[in-house]
Amino acid sequence: SQWGEENLQALSIQEGEDVTMNCSYKTYTTVVHWYRQDSGRGPALIILIRSNEREKRSGRLRATLDTSSQSSSLSITAAQCEDTAVYFCATENYNQGKLIFGQGTKLSIKP
Amino acid sequence: DPKIIQKPKYLVAVTGSEKILICEQYLGHNAMYWYRQSAKKPLEFMFSYSYQKLMDNQTASSRFQPQSSKKNHLDLQITALKPDDSATYFCASSQERGQGRHTEVFFGKGTRLTVV
């Protein structure tokens, strides 16, 4: 899981496997953003899930949100080498555009 | 083509000096932000601007001063630089700031600042 004082997590899996990354958050939010960051680039939004949604899918990505436990997850099905990146969850503070990021999960996909 | 341009890409500065990080966005967005990312901390919100007005400042130090000369510009001036300021600074923008809707925040490629 990512958040708080945890160090950047690292996951390494084989191409074709499924993977799930977890995120727990401390402050109230009405949405959880999931970003990916490739080396030398800024973060890019890959999926956004709102508090009235329990699950959101986009291609091989699936995000879940449990507001009662203040946790979210991002799953990637049949991971590919190009999925190698650092993945961040972020909450948004009362729609103010201020994103609060977790520590991130460094995902490596081996061919 | 990059829609958020940050200059320079890399910057080395001497302790105590002053630098300006440049950011221009060509997405037609009304809200712009600065974030910082260092080895010790996750991506950290610094400032938000909406229609060229400062809306939120989460930076404790007054050494960090955003400057917006045009709607699509938000530069970051850093004075009296310290080694702890070493980080990658990301400029970002979104269509609107909040207003009850969640809009995507787009990030630039960042300026990597090293203070020696």
CSV table of C-alpha atoms in Angstrom, one decimal:
chain,number,residue,atom,x,y,z
A,1,SER,CA,0.0,0.0,0.0
A,2,GLN,CA,1.1,3.6,-0.4
A,3,TRP,CA,0.5,6.5,1.8
A,4,GLY,CA,1.9,8.3,4.8
A,5,GLU,CA,5.4,7.6,5.9
A,6,GLU,CA,5.8,4.5,3.8
A,7,ASN,CA,8.7,4.4,1.4
A,8,LEU,CA,8.1,4.1,-2.3
A,9,GLN,CA,7.0,0.5,-2.8
A,10,ALA,CA,8.4,-1.6,-5.6
A,11,LEU,CA,6.6,-4.4,-7.4
A,12,SER,CA,8.1,-6.6,-10.1
A,13,ILE,CA,6.0,-9.1,-12.1
A,14,GLN,CA,6.2,-11.0,-15.4
A,15,GLU,CA,4.5,-9.8,-18.5
A,16,GLY,CA,1.0,-11.2,-18.8
A,17,GLU,CA,0.4,-11.3,-15.1
A,18,ASP,CA,-2.2,-9.3,-13.3
A,19,VAL,CA,-1.3,-6.8,-10.5
A,20,THR,CA,-3.1,-4.8,-7.9
A,21,MET,CA,-1.7,-1.7,-6.2
A,22,ASN,CA,-3.4,-0.4,-3.0
A,23,CYS,CA,-3.8,3.0,-1.6
A,24,SER,CA,-5.1,4.2,1.7
A,25,TYR,CA,-5.8,7.8,2.5
A,26,LYS,CA,-6.3,9.9,5.6
A,27,THR,CA,-8.2,13.0,4.6
A,28,TYR,CA,-11.7,13.3,3.3
A,29,THR,CA,-12.0,13.1,-0.5
A,30,THR,CA,-14.7,12.9,-3.0
A,31,VAL,CA,-12.5,11.5,-5.7
A,32,VAL,CA,-9.3,9.4,-6.1
A,33,HIS,CA,-7.0,10.1,-9.0
A,34,TRP,CA,-4.6,7.5,-10.2
A,35,TYR,CA,-1.6,8.8,-12.0
A,36,ARG,CA,1.4,7.1,-13.7
A,37,GLN,CA,4.8,8.7,-14.0
A,38,ASP,CA,7.3,7.5,-16.6
A,39,SER,CA,11.0,8.2,-16.0
A,40,GLY,CA,11.9,11.8,-16.8
A,41,ARG,CA,8.3,12.8,-17.2
A,42,GLY,CA,5.5,14.4,-15.2
A,43,PRO,CA,2.6,12.4,-13.8
A,44,ALA,CA,-0.3,11.6,-16.2
A,45,LEU,CA,-3.8,10.8,-15.2
A,46,ILE,CA,-4.9,7.2,-16.1
A,47,ILE,CA,-8.1,6.8,-14.2
A,48,LEU,CA,-10.3,8.9,-11.8
A,49,ILE,CA,-12.9,7.3,-9.5
A,50,ARG,CA,-15.5,9.3,-7.7
A,51,SER,CA,-17.0,8.6,-4.2
A,52,ASN,CA,-20.3,7.5,-5.8
A,53,GLU,CA,-18.5,4.9,-7.8
A,54,ARG,CA,-17.3,1.6,-6.3
A,55,GLU,CA,-15.5,0.5,-9.5
A,56,LYS,CA,-14.2,2.2,-12.6
A,57,ARG,CA,-12.7,0.5,-15.7
A,58,SER,CA,-10.6,1.8,-18.5
A,59,GLY,CA,-9.2,-0.8,-20.9
A,60,ARG,CA,-7.0,-3.1,-18.8
A,61,LEU,CA,-7.2,-0.8,-15.8
A,62,ARG,CA,-9.7,-1.2,-13.0
A,63,ALA,CA,-10.0,1.1,-10.0
A,64,THR,CA,-12.0,0.5,-6.9
A,65,LEU,CA,-12.9,2.9,-4.1
A,66,ASP,CA,-14.1,2.1,-0.6
A,67,THR,CA,-14.9,5.4,1.2
A,68,SER,CA,-15.7,3.6,4.4
A,69,SER,CA,-12.2,2.2,4.8
A,70,GLN,CA,-10.7,5.2,2.9
A,71,SER,CA,-8.9,2.9,0.5
A,72,SER,CA,-8.6,2.6,-3.3
A,73,SER,CA,-6.9,0.1,-5.5
A,74,LEU,CA,-5.7,0.0,-9.1
A,75,SER,CA,-5.5,-3.3,-11.0
A,76,ILE,CA,-3.8,-3.9,-14.3
A,77,THR,CA,-4.8,-7.0,-16.2
A,78,ALA,CA,-2.3,-8.8,-18.4
A,79,ALA,CA,0.5,-6.4,-17.7
A,80,GLN,CA,2.7,-5.4,-20.5
A,81,CYS,CA,6.3,-4.0,-20.5
A,82,GLU,CA,5.0,-0.5,-21.3
A,83,ASP,CA,3.1,-0.6,-18.0
A,84,THR,CA,6.4,-0.2,-16.3
A,85,ALA,CA,6.2,3.1,-14.4
A,86,VAL,CA,5.5,4.6,-10.9
A,87,TYR,CA,1.9,4.7,-10.0
A,88,PHE,CA,0.4,7.2,-7.6
A,89,CYS,CA,-2.9,7.6,-6.0
A,90,ALA,CA,-4.0,11.1,-5.1
A,91,THR,CA,-6.9,12.6,-3.3
A,92,GLU,CA,-8.4,16.0,-4.1
A,93,ASN,CA,-9.1,18.4,-1.3
A,94,TYR,CA,-12.7,19.6,-1.5
A,95,ASN,CA,-12.6,20.2,-5.2
A,96,GLN,CA,-9.9,22.8,-4.9
A,97,GLY,CA,-7.6,21.3,-7.5
A,98,LYS,CA,-5.0,20.5,-4.8
A,99,LEU,CA,-3.9,16.9,-5.2
A,100,ILE,CA,-2.5,15.0,-2.2
A,101,PHE,CA,-0.3,12.3,-3.5
A,102,GLY,CA,0.7,9.0,-2.0
A,103,GLN,CA,4.3,7.7,-2.0
A,104,GLY,CA,3.8,5.7,-5.1
A,105,THR,CA,4.4,2.2,-6.3
A,106,LYS,CA,7.2,1.5,-8.7
A,107,LEU,CA,6.0,-1.2,-11.0
A,108,SER,CA,8.4,-3.2,-13.2
A,109,ILE,CA,7.2,-5.6,-15.8
A,110,LYS,CA,9.7,-8.2,-16.9
A,111,PRO,CA,9.4,-9.7,-20.4
B,1,ASP,CA,4.0,18.6,-28.9
B,2,PRO,CA,4.2,19.3,-25.2
B,3,LYS,CA,1.3,21.5,-24.1
B,4,ILE,CA,2.9,22.5,-20.8
B,5,ILE,CA,6.4,23.9,-21.4
B,6,GLN,CA,8.8,24.2,-18.5
B,7,LYS,CA,12.2,25.8,-18.7
B,8,PRO,CA,14.9,24.9,-18.1
B,9,LYS,CA,14.8,21.1,-17.9
B,10,TYR,CA,17.9,21.0,-15.6
B,11,LEU,CA,19.2,23.7,-13.4
B,12,VAL,CA,22.2,23.8,-11.1
B,13,ALA,CA,22.4,26.7,-8.6
B,14,VAL,CA,24.7,27.9,-5.9
B,15,THR,CA,23.5,28.1,-2.3
B,16,GLY,CA,22.1,31.5,-1.6
B,17,SER,CA,21.4,32.4,-5.2
B,18,GLU,CA,18.1,33.1,-6.9
B,19,LYS,CA,16.5,31.3,-9.8
B,20,ILE,CA,13.3,31.5,-11.8
B,21,LEU,CA,11.5,28.5,-13.1
B,22,ILE,CA,9.5,29.1,-16.2
B,23,CYS,CA,6.1,27.6,-17.1
B,24,GLU,CA,3.8,28.2,-20.0
B,25,GLN,CA,0.7,26.1,-20.8
B,26,TYR,CA,-1.1,26.0,-24.2
B,27,LEU,CA,-4.2,24.0,-23.1
B,28,GLY,CA,-6.4,27.1,-22.6
B,29,HIS,CA,-6.7,26.3,-18.9
B,30,ASN,CA,-7.6,28.8,-16.3
B,31,ALA,CA,-6.0,27.1,-13.3
B,32,MET,CA,-2.3,26.5,-12.8
B,33,TYR,CA,-0.3,24.9,-10.1
B,34,TRP,CA,3.2,24.2,-8.8
B,35,TYR,CA,4.2,20.8,-7.3
B,36,ARG,CA,7.5,19.6,-6.0
B,37,GLN,CA,9.0,16.1,-6.0
B,38,SER,CA,12.1,15.1,-4.1
B,39,ALA,CA,13.7,11.9,-3.1
B,40,LYS,CA,12.5,12.3,0.5
B,41,LYS,CA,8.9,13.3,-0.1
B,42,PRO,CA,6.1,12.4,-2.5
B,43,LEU,CA,4.7,14.9,-5.0
B,44,GLU,CA,3.8,17.9,-2.9
B,45,PHE,CA,1.4,20.7,-3.7
B,46,MET,CA,2.9,24.1,-3.5
B,47,PHE,CA,0.6,26.7,-5.1
B,48,SER,CA,-2.6,27.1,-7.1
B,49,TYR,CA,-3.6,30.0,-9.2
B,50,SER,CA,-7.0,30.6,-10.9
B,51,TYR,CA,-7.4,33.4,-13.5
B,52,GLN,CA,-4.0,34.7,-12.4
B,53,LYS,CA,-4.9,35.0,-8.8
B,54,LEU,CA,-3.3,33.1,-6.0
B,55,MET,CA,-5.9,30.7,-4.5
B,56,ASP,CA,-3.9,28.4,-2.3
B,57,ASN,CA,-0.4,28.5,-0.9
B,58,GLN,CA,1.0,25.4,1.0
B,59,THR,CA,4.6,26.5,1.0
B,60,ALA,CA,5.8,27.7,4.4
B,61,SER,CA,8.7,29.7,3.1
B,62,SER,CA,8.3,33.1,1.5
B,63,ARG,CA,11.4,32.3,-0.5
B,64,PHE,CA,9.1,30.7,-3.1
B,65,GLN,CA,7.1,33.3,-5.0
B,66,PRO,CA,4.9,32.4,-8.0
B,67,GLN,CA,4.6,35.0,-10.7
B,68,SER,CA,1.8,35.2,-13.3
B,69,SER,CA,2.4,37.8,-16.0
B,70,LYS,CA,-0.1,36.2,-18.4
B,71,LYS,CA,-3.0,33.9,-18.1
B,72,ASN,CA,-1.1,30.9,-19.4
B,73,HIS,CA,2.1,31.7,-17.5
B,74,LEU,CA,3.0,30.8,-14.0
B,75,ASP,CA,6.7,31.2,-13.2
B,76,LEU,CA,8.3,30.2,-9.8
B,77,GLN,CA,10.9,32.5,-8.3
B,78,ILE,CA,13.0,30.9,-5.6
B,79,THR,CA,15.4,33.1,-3.6
B,80,ALA,CA,18.1,32.4,-1.1
B,81,LEU,CA,18.4,28.8,-2.4
B,82,LYS,CA,19.3,26.0,0.0
B,83,PRO,CA,20.5,22.5,-0.8
B,84,ASP,CA,17.1,21.2,0.7
B,85,ASP,CA,15.4,23.0,-2.2
B,86,SER,CA,16.9,20.4,-4.6
B,87,ALA,CA,14.0,18.7,-6.2
B,88,THR,CA,12.0,18.4,-9.4
B,89,TYR,CA,9.5,21.2,-9.7
B,90,PHE,CA,6.4,20.4,-11.8
B,91,CYS,CA,4.1,23.0,-13.3
B,92,ALA,CA,0.5,21.8,-13.8
B,93,SER,CA,-2.8,23.1,-15.1
B,94,SER,CA,-6.5,22.2,-15.2
B,95,GLN,CA,-9.5,23.6,-17.0
B,96,GLU,CA,-11.0,25.0,-13.8
B,97,ARG,CA,-10.1,24.9,-10.2
B,98,GLY,CA,-12.6,22.9,-8.4
B,99,GLN,CA,-16.1,24.4,-8.7
B,100,GLY,CA,-17.7,21.2,-7.8
B,101,ARG,CA,-16.2,19.3,-10.7
B,102,HIS,CA,-13.2,17.1,-10.8
B,103,THR,CA,-11.1,17.9,-13.7
B,104,GLU,CA,-7.9,16.3,-14.9
B,105,VAL,CA,-4.7,18.0,-13.8
B,106,PHE,CA,-2.1,18.0,-16.5
B,107,PHE,CA,1.6,18.1,-15.6
B,108,GLY,CA,4.6,19.4,-17.4
B,109,LYS,CA,7.9,17.4,-17.6
B,110,GLY,CA,9.4,19.3,-14.7
B,111,THR,CA,12.5,21.3,-13.9
B,112,ARG,CA,15.1,19.4,-12.0
B,113,LEU,CA,16.8,21.8,-9.6
B,114,THR,CA,20.1,21.0,-7.9
B,115,VAL,CA,21.4,23.4,-5.3
B,116,VAL,CA,25.1,23.0,-4.5
